[in-house]
Amino acid sequence: MIEFDGIRFNALISKRIMQTLAEHDPSLVSVDPGQIEAKVTKGVFMAAIARINNMPFFPKVAEFGEGNLLDKCDPSVLTRGGFAPLCVDENRIIVAISNPWSTAADEYVAMRFPELEIVKIVTLTSEISRTIEAVSSNAGPSRDELEAIEVEDTDDKIKDFDVTSDYEEPMAQLIATIMASAVKQRASDVHFKVEKETFYYAFRVDGDIGKKVEIPMKLKDRLDAYLLNLMKLPAEIRNTTPGISGRFTISYFRRPIDIRYERHRTYRGYHITMRLLDKGHLDVTLGKGSLAFDEATLLAMDKVMKIPAGIIVMSGPTGSGKSTTLNAILREMNTPDVNILTLENPVEDEIPGVTHCDLKNPGEFKPMIASFMRSDPDIILMGEVRDIESAELAIEAAVTGHKVLTTIHTPRASQIIERFEQLGIERWKIAQTLKAACAQRLIKVLCPYCKMEQQGIGDKERVIYGLDDSWATRTVYNHLADGCQECHGSGYSGRTAILEIIPITPKVSDMLSKGEITPYELELKIQEEGVLPNLRNNGLKLLAEGKTDLAAIGKMIDMSTDE
Ligand SMILES: [Zn+2]
């Protein structure tokens, strides 16, 4: 089955699409429908589905969107349904759609504009969002608008902070606009920082902090106070508490998005980081989208998931998508006959049928786990092992026959055992309960619109990254230096996860316990055998497939070798 640009097509339609694409490009005849998203551009794909339905295809339509038509529609219905009315031509209404097999557009538009005949045209999903967003929110506050904000304005308490409506209060409008554009740009974090001469905000998108947007310095206290007020925190704690944590919920076209707030007092003022826990991106499935692992990795994961009891640990730096993958694993394991409990701070992805518990403070950890065990769970997800207490509890749960999924903060999978030792756990204990040590990284994917072929990798880079001579002549890809319009100048579009999995079999467990092999030696041995997925090889595989470039891999993986 095909899943393309967030749209799923059933088996019959998928077959038809594959036939049409193959007529256009014979090299696609033997491609698996599940892999098609990586093989053709969005334009080629959408043109094919338009052709099948005898509809015209337009790659750019947002400029034709008429505000007065869109104003009569509910933007969240349009966003969810993947369509947007564009303009009226005599008695006909032109509607842009991305999935011709969906009836959502016909039903809704017929209800809203009963007197008009519907004419559908096919376009890219991104164009539909652009059309809707072009009229439903403004581009961002201008310098003049910011300067015009009166710092004496009074506050009103706001319960649900809807970032897609209009506010009379200028500070509310400013923060709403910033948060709405953060969601639109798929930012994971919004930073507000006071420095010596400047006060600015910036978004983190795909792991990188983007351009700094200056805000007049005079607004720094008002903005700070406004955010604290949103969380019902008293403004005075700014001066008494060095670090403040909080959370609130914003609503983006009626879609709730949780925001996790951290504020650090600094010499010059403060640094606020707000993480957007956008659930729209979290409903991910193993083998799809950003978790489209290769077959070897999926097979290794399958084996890991079938282990009856023991600990499965996912390691990696902050922002490597560890918990997203664990949640996807949990979704796979979530059958009606198993009892799953999670203990997280915060709960990131609510899965139907799973009991989620929100950890309010670290002190709650032990009593929570104790009460957990009484409810007879089969699988326990613990947000993170960070101290001796959580490490011991994970081991205890595994010893008593539970499957435990958790994360730990180490770069390599082989360092997981040492990390448990540093926390005060004897090696034999962790060697006997750990069943799989995994590590993950998110690698940026090249923008399909501006990626370029490159013939071979130069001598110097081959030495730096330990690549053999075959790379001197292989075709790889990089991107236009300044990117293009589609990728907002970054050269990349989204990220994909790669994994390393070290299974701890009974034999390996025995050798580790007796000290006959070190975790690092085990990692090297597995790398030599070359059967199990590891970060370096999976990164190079992405490079060979033209999905990413060497710069993106080098930034995320330690590519050095001992040779
Ligand atoms: Zn581009």
CSV table of C-alpha atoms in Angstrom, one decimal, residues 27-299:
chain,number,residue,atom,x,y,z
A,27,SER,CA,12.5,2.1,-13.7
A,28,LEU,CA,9.6,2.2,-11.2
A,29,VAL,CA,8.1,-1.1,-12.4
A,30,SER,CA,9.8,-3.2,-9.7
A,31,VAL,CA,9.5,-0.7,-6.9
A,32,ASP,CA,7.6,-1.7,-3.8
A,33,PRO,CA,4.6,0.6,-3.3
A,34,GLY,CA,5.7,1.2,0.3
A,35,GLN,CA,8.9,2.7,-1.0
A,36,ILE,CA,7.5,4.9,-3.7
A,37,GLU,CA,7.5,8.1,-1.5
A,38,ALA,CA,11.3,8.0,-1.6
A,39,LYS,CA,11.5,7.4,-5.4
A,40,VAL,CA,9.4,10.1,-7.0
A,41,THR,CA,8.9,13.8,-6.3
A,42,LYS,CA,5.6,15.1,-5.0
A,43,GLY,CA,4.9,16.8,-8.3
A,44,VAL,CA,5.3,13.6,-10.3
A,45,PHE,CA,3.2,11.6,-7.9
A,46,MET,CA,0.3,14.1,-7.7
A,47,ALA,CA,0.3,14.6,-11.5
A,48,ALA,CA,-0.1,10.8,-11.8
A,49,ILE,CA,-3.1,10.6,-9.5
A,50,ALA,CA,-4.6,13.6,-11.2
A,51,ARG,CA,-4.2,11.9,-14.6
A,52,ILE,CA,-5.9,8.7,-13.3
A,53,ASN,CA,-8.9,10.8,-12.2
A,54,ASN,CA,-9.0,13.0,-15.4
A,55,MET,CA,-8.4,16.1,-13.3
A,56,PRO,CA,-6.0,18.9,-14.0
A,57,PHE,CA,-2.9,19.1,-11.8
A,58,PHE,CA,-1.5,22.5,-10.6
A,59,PRO,CA,1.7,22.5,-8.5
A,60,LYS,CA,1.0,26.1,-7.3
A,61,VAL,CA,-2.4,27.3,-6.3
A,62,ALA,CA,-2.1,29.2,-3.1
A,63,GLU,CA,-2.0,32.6,-4.9
A,64,PHE,CA,-5.4,32.0,-6.4
A,65,GLY,CA,-7.1,31.5,-3.0
A,66,GLU,CA,-9.9,34.1,-2.4
A,67,GLY,CA,-10.1,35.1,1.2
A,68,ASN,CA,-13.8,35.7,1.2
A,69,LEU,CA,-14.5,32.0,0.2
A,70,LEU,CA,-12.1,30.6,2.8
A,71,ASP,CA,-13.5,32.9,5.5
A,72,LYS,CA,-16.8,31.0,5.1
A,73,CYS,CA,-15.1,27.7,5.9
A,74,ASP,CA,-13.7,26.2,9.1
A,75,PRO,CA,-10.0,26.1,8.6
A,76,SER,CA,-9.6,23.0,10.8
A,77,VAL,CA,-12.1,21.1,8.6
A,78,LEU,CA,-10.2,22.1,5.5
A,79,THR,CA,-6.8,21.1,7.1
A,80,ARG,CA,-8.1,17.7,8.2
A,81,GLY,CA,-9.9,17.0,4.9
A,82,GLY,CA,-7.0,18.1,2.7
A,83,PHE,CA,-8.9,20.5,0.5
A,84,ALA,CA,-9.5,24.3,0.0
A,85,PRO,CA,-11.9,26.3,-2.1
A,86,LEU,CA,-10.0,28.6,-4.3
A,87,CYS,CA,-12.2,30.9,-6.4
A,88,VAL,CA,-15.6,31.2,-8.1
A,89,ASP,CA,-15.9,31.3,-11.9
A,90,GLU,CA,-19.5,32.2,-12.9
A,91,ASN,CA,-21.6,29.4,-11.3
A,92,ARG,CA,-18.6,27.1,-10.6
A,93,ILE,CA,-16.4,26.9,-7.5
A,94,ILE,CA,-12.9,25.7,-8.1
A,95,VAL,CA,-11.7,23.5,-5.2
A,96,ALA,CA,-8.1,22.3,-4.7
A,97,ILE,CA,-7.8,18.8,-3.4
A,98,SER,CA,-4.9,16.4,-2.7
A,99,ASN,CA,-6.8,13.1,-2.6
A,100,PRO,CA,-9.2,12.6,-5.5
A,101,TRP,CA,-10.6,9.5,-3.9
A,102,SER,CA,-11.8,11.3,-0.8
A,103,THR,CA,-15.3,12.7,-0.8
A,104,ALA,CA,-14.7,15.1,2.1
A,105,ALA,CA,-14.4,18.1,-0.2
A,106,ASP,CA,-17.6,17.4,-2.2
A,107,GLU,CA,-19.7,17.0,1.0
A,108,TYR,CA,-18.4,20.0,2.7
A,109,VAL,CA,-18.3,22.4,-0.2
A,110,ALA,CA,-21.8,21.3,-1.4
A,111,MET,CA,-23.1,22.1,2.1
A,112,ARG,CA,-21.4,25.5,2.3
A,113,PHE,CA,-22.0,26.7,-1.3
A,114,PRO,CA,-25.1,24.7,-2.5
A,115,GLU,CA,-25.7,27.0,-5.4
A,116,LEU,CA,-22.3,26.4,-7.1
A,117,GLU,CA,-21.1,23.5,-9.2
A,118,ILE,CA,-17.9,22.0,-7.8
A,119,VAL,CA,-14.8,21.7,-10.1
A,120,LYS,CA,-11.9,19.9,-8.5
A,121,ILE,CA,-8.2,20.3,-9.3
A,122,VAL,CA,-5.4,18.4,-7.8
A,123,THR,CA,-2.5,20.0,-6.0
A,124,LEU,CA,0.2,19.3,-3.5
A,125,THR,CA,-0.8,18.9,0.2
A,126,SER,CA,1.7,21.7,1.0
A,127,GLU,CA,-0.2,24.0,-1.4
A,128,ILE,CA,-3.5,23.3,0.4
A,129,SER,CA,-2.0,24.2,3.7
A,130,ARG,CA,-0.4,27.3,2.2
A,131,THR,CA,-3.8,28.4,0.8
A,132,ILE,CA,-5.6,27.9,4.2
A,133,GLU,CA,-2.8,29.5,6.1
A,134,ALA,CA,-2.4,32.5,3.7
A,135,VAL,CA,-5.8,33.8,4.8
A,136,SER,CA,-6.2,32.4,8.3
A,137,SER,CA,-3.3,34.0,10.0
A,138,ASN,CA,-1.0,36.9,9.2
A,139,ALA,CA,2.7,36.7,8.3
A,140,GLY,CA,4.1,37.8,11.6
A,141,PRO,CA,4.3,41.1,13.5
A,142,SER,CA,6.2,43.9,11.8
A,143,ARG,CA,8.7,46.0,13.5
A,144,ASP,CA,6.3,48.9,13.6
A,145,GLU,CA,3.6,46.8,15.2
A,146,LEU,CA,6.0,45.6,17.8
A,147,GLU,CA,7.2,49.1,18.6
A,148,ALA,CA,3.6,50.2,18.9
A,149,ILE,CA,2.8,47.9,21.8
A,150,GLU,CA,2.1,49.8,24.9
A,151,VAL,CA,4.0,48.3,27.8
A,152,GLU,CA,1.4,49.4,30.3
A,153,ASP,CA,-1.4,47.3,28.8
A,154,THR,CA,-3.3,45.3,31.4
A,155,ASP,CA,-3.6,41.6,31.4
A,156,ASP,CA,-6.6,39.4,31.0
A,157,LYS,CA,-6.6,35.8,32.1
A,158,ILE,CA,-6.8,33.5,29.2
A,159,LYS,CA,-7.8,29.9,29.8
A,160,ASP,CA,-7.3,28.3,26.4
A,161,PHE,CA,-4.8,30.2,24.4
A,162,ASP,CA,-6.0,30.0,20.9
A,163,VAL,CA,-3.1,31.1,18.7
A,164,THR,CA,-5.2,31.3,15.6
A,165,SER,CA,-7.6,33.9,16.7
A,166,ASP,CA,-7.2,37.7,16.9
A,167,TYR,CA,-6.5,39.5,20.1
A,168,GLU,CA,-7.0,43.1,21.0
A,169,GLU,CA,-4.3,42.9,23.7
A,170,PRO,CA,-1.0,43.4,21.7
A,171,MET,CA,1.1,41.1,23.8
A,172,ALA,CA,-1.4,38.3,23.4
A,173,GLN,CA,-1.4,38.9,19.6
A,174,LEU,CA,2.4,38.9,19.5
A,175,ILE,CA,2.8,35.6,21.3
A,176,ALA,CA,-0.2,34.0,19.5
A,177,THR,CA,1.4,35.0,16.1
A,178,ILE,CA,4.8,33.7,17.1
A,179,MET,CA,3.4,30.4,18.4
A,180,ALA,CA,1.2,29.9,15.3
A,181,SER,CA,4.1,30.4,12.9
A,182,ALA,CA,6.2,28.0,15.1
A,183,VAL,CA,3.5,25.3,14.6
A,184,LYS,CA,3.3,26.1,10.9
A,185,GLN,CA,7.0,25.7,10.4
A,186,ARG,CA,7.0,22.4,12.4
A,187,ALA,CA,9.3,23.9,15.0
A,188,SER,CA,10.1,21.7,18.0
A,189,ASP,CA,11.1,24.6,20.2
A,190,VAL,CA,10.7,28.3,20.5
A,191,HIS,CA,13.4,30.3,22.3
A,192,PHE,CA,13.2,33.8,23.8
A,193,LYS,CA,16.5,35.1,24.9
A,194,VAL,CA,17.7,38.4,26.4
A,195,GLU,CA,21.3,39.2,25.6
A,196,LYS,CA,23.4,42.2,26.3
A,197,GLU,CA,22.2,44.3,23.4
A,198,THR,CA,19.4,42.3,22.0
A,199,PHE,CA,16.1,40.5,22.8
A,200,TYR,CA,15.0,37.9,20.3
A,201,TYR,CA,13.1,34.8,19.5
A,202,ALA,CA,14.1,31.9,17.3
A,203,PHE,CA,12.6,28.5,16.3
A,204,ARG,CA,14.3,25.1,16.3
A,205,VAL,CA,13.2,23.2,13.2
A,206,ASP,CA,14.6,19.7,12.3
A,207,GLY,CA,17.1,20.1,15.0
A,208,ASP,CA,18.6,23.4,14.0
A,209,ILE,CA,18.0,26.8,15.5
A,210,GLY,CA,16.9,29.2,12.8
A,211,LYS,CA,17.2,32.9,12.3
A,212,LYS,CA,16.9,35.2,15.3
A,213,VAL,CA,14.1,37.7,15.1
A,214,GLU,CA,14.6,40.8,17.2
A,215,ILE,CA,12.0,42.1,19.6
A,216,PRO,CA,12.2,45.6,21.1
A,217,MET,CA,14.1,45.3,24.5
A,218,LYS,CA,11.3,47.2,26.3
A,219,LEU,CA,9.0,44.3,25.8
A,220,LYS,CA,11.1,41.7,27.7
A,221,ASP,CA,9.4,42.1,31.1
A,222,ARG,CA,5.9,42.2,29.7
A,223,LEU,CA,6.4,39.1,27.5
A,224,ASP,CA,7.9,37.2,30.5
A,225,ALA,CA,5.1,38.2,32.8
A,226,TYR,CA,2.5,37.3,30.1
A,227,LEU,CA,3.8,33.8,29.8
A,228,LEU,CA,3.9,33.2,33.5
A,229,ASN,CA,0.4,34.5,33.7
A,230,LEU,CA,-0.7,32.0,31.1
A,231,MET,CA,0.5,29.3,33.4
A,232,LYS,CA,-1.1,31.0,36.4
A,233,LEU,CA,2.3,31.4,38.0
A,234,PRO,CA,3.0,34.5,40.1
A,235,ALA,CA,5.3,37.0,38.4
A,236,GLU,CA,7.3,37.5,41.6
A,237,ILE,CA,8.9,34.0,41.3
A,238,ARG,CA,11.0,35.4,38.4
A,239,ASN,CA,13.3,37.0,41.0
A,240,THR,CA,13.4,34.3,43.5
A,241,THR,CA,13.6,31.1,41.4
A,242,PRO,CA,16.6,30.5,39.0
A,243,GLY,CA,14.8,27.9,37.0
A,244,ILE,CA,11.0,27.8,36.4
A,245,SER,CA,9.2,24.9,34.7
A,246,GLY,CA,5.6,24.9,33.5
A,247,ARG,CA,3.2,23.9,30.8
A,248,PHE,CA,0.2,25.2,29.0
A,249,THR,CA,-1.9,24.3,26.0
A,250,ILE,CA,-2.3,26.3,22.9
A,251,SER,CA,-5.0,25.7,20.3
A,252,TYR,CA,-4.0,25.8,16.6
A,253,PHE,CA,-7.1,25.7,14.4
A,254,ARG,CA,-8.8,23.9,17.3
A,255,ARG,CA,-6.0,21.3,17.5
A,256,PRO,CA,-4.6,21.3,21.0
A,257,ILE,CA,-0.8,21.4,21.3
A,258,ASP,CA,0.9,21.1,24.7
A,259,ILE,CA,3.7,23.4,25.4
A,260,ARG,CA,6.4,22.6,27.9
A,261,TYR,CA,8.0,25.8,29.3
A,262,GLU,CA,11.5,26.2,30.9
A,263,ARG,CA,12.8,29.5,32.0
A,264,HIS,CA,16.4,30.1,33.2
A,265,ARG,CA,17.4,33.3,34.9
A,266,THR,CA,20.5,34.7,33.2
A,267,TYR,CA,23.0,37.5,33.9
A,268,ARG,CA,21.2,39.7,31.3
A,269,GLY,CA,17.6,38.6,32.0
A,270,TYR,CA,16.3,35.2,31.0
A,271,HIS,CA,16.3,32.4,28.4
A,272,ILE,CA,12.9,30.8,27.8
A,273,THR,CA,12.6,27.5,25.9
A,274,MET,CA,9.1,26.3,24.9
A,275,ARG,CA,8.9,22.8,23.5
A,276,LEU,CA,5.9,22.1,21.3
A,277,LEU,CA,4.5,18.6,21.9
A,278,ASP,CA,2.6,18.6,18.7
A,279,LYS,CA,0.7,15.3,18.8
A,280,GLY,CA,0.0,15.7,15.1
A,281,HIS,CA,3.5,14.5,14.4
A,282,LEU,CA,3.6,11.9,17.1
A,283,ASP,CA,1.1,9.4,15.7
A,284,VAL,CA,3.9,7.5,13.9
A,285,THR,CA,4.1,3.9,13.0
A,286,LEU,CA,7.2,1.7,12.7
A,287,GLY,CA,8.3,1.3,9.1
A,288,LYS,CA,6.5,4.5,7.9
A,289,GLY,CA,7.3,8.2,7.6
A,290,SER,CA,10.3,9.2,9.7
A,291,LEU,CA,10.5,5.7,11.1
A,292,ALA,CA,10.8,4.1,7.7
A,293,PHE,CA,13.6,1.8,8.8
A,294,ASP,CA,15.2,-0.7,6.4
A,295,GLU,CA,14.2,-4.3,6.4
A,296,ALA,CA,17.2,-5.5,8.5
A,297,THR,CA,16.4,-3.0,11.2
A,298,LEU,CA,12.7,-3.9,11.2
A,299,LEU,CA,13.6,-7.6,11.5
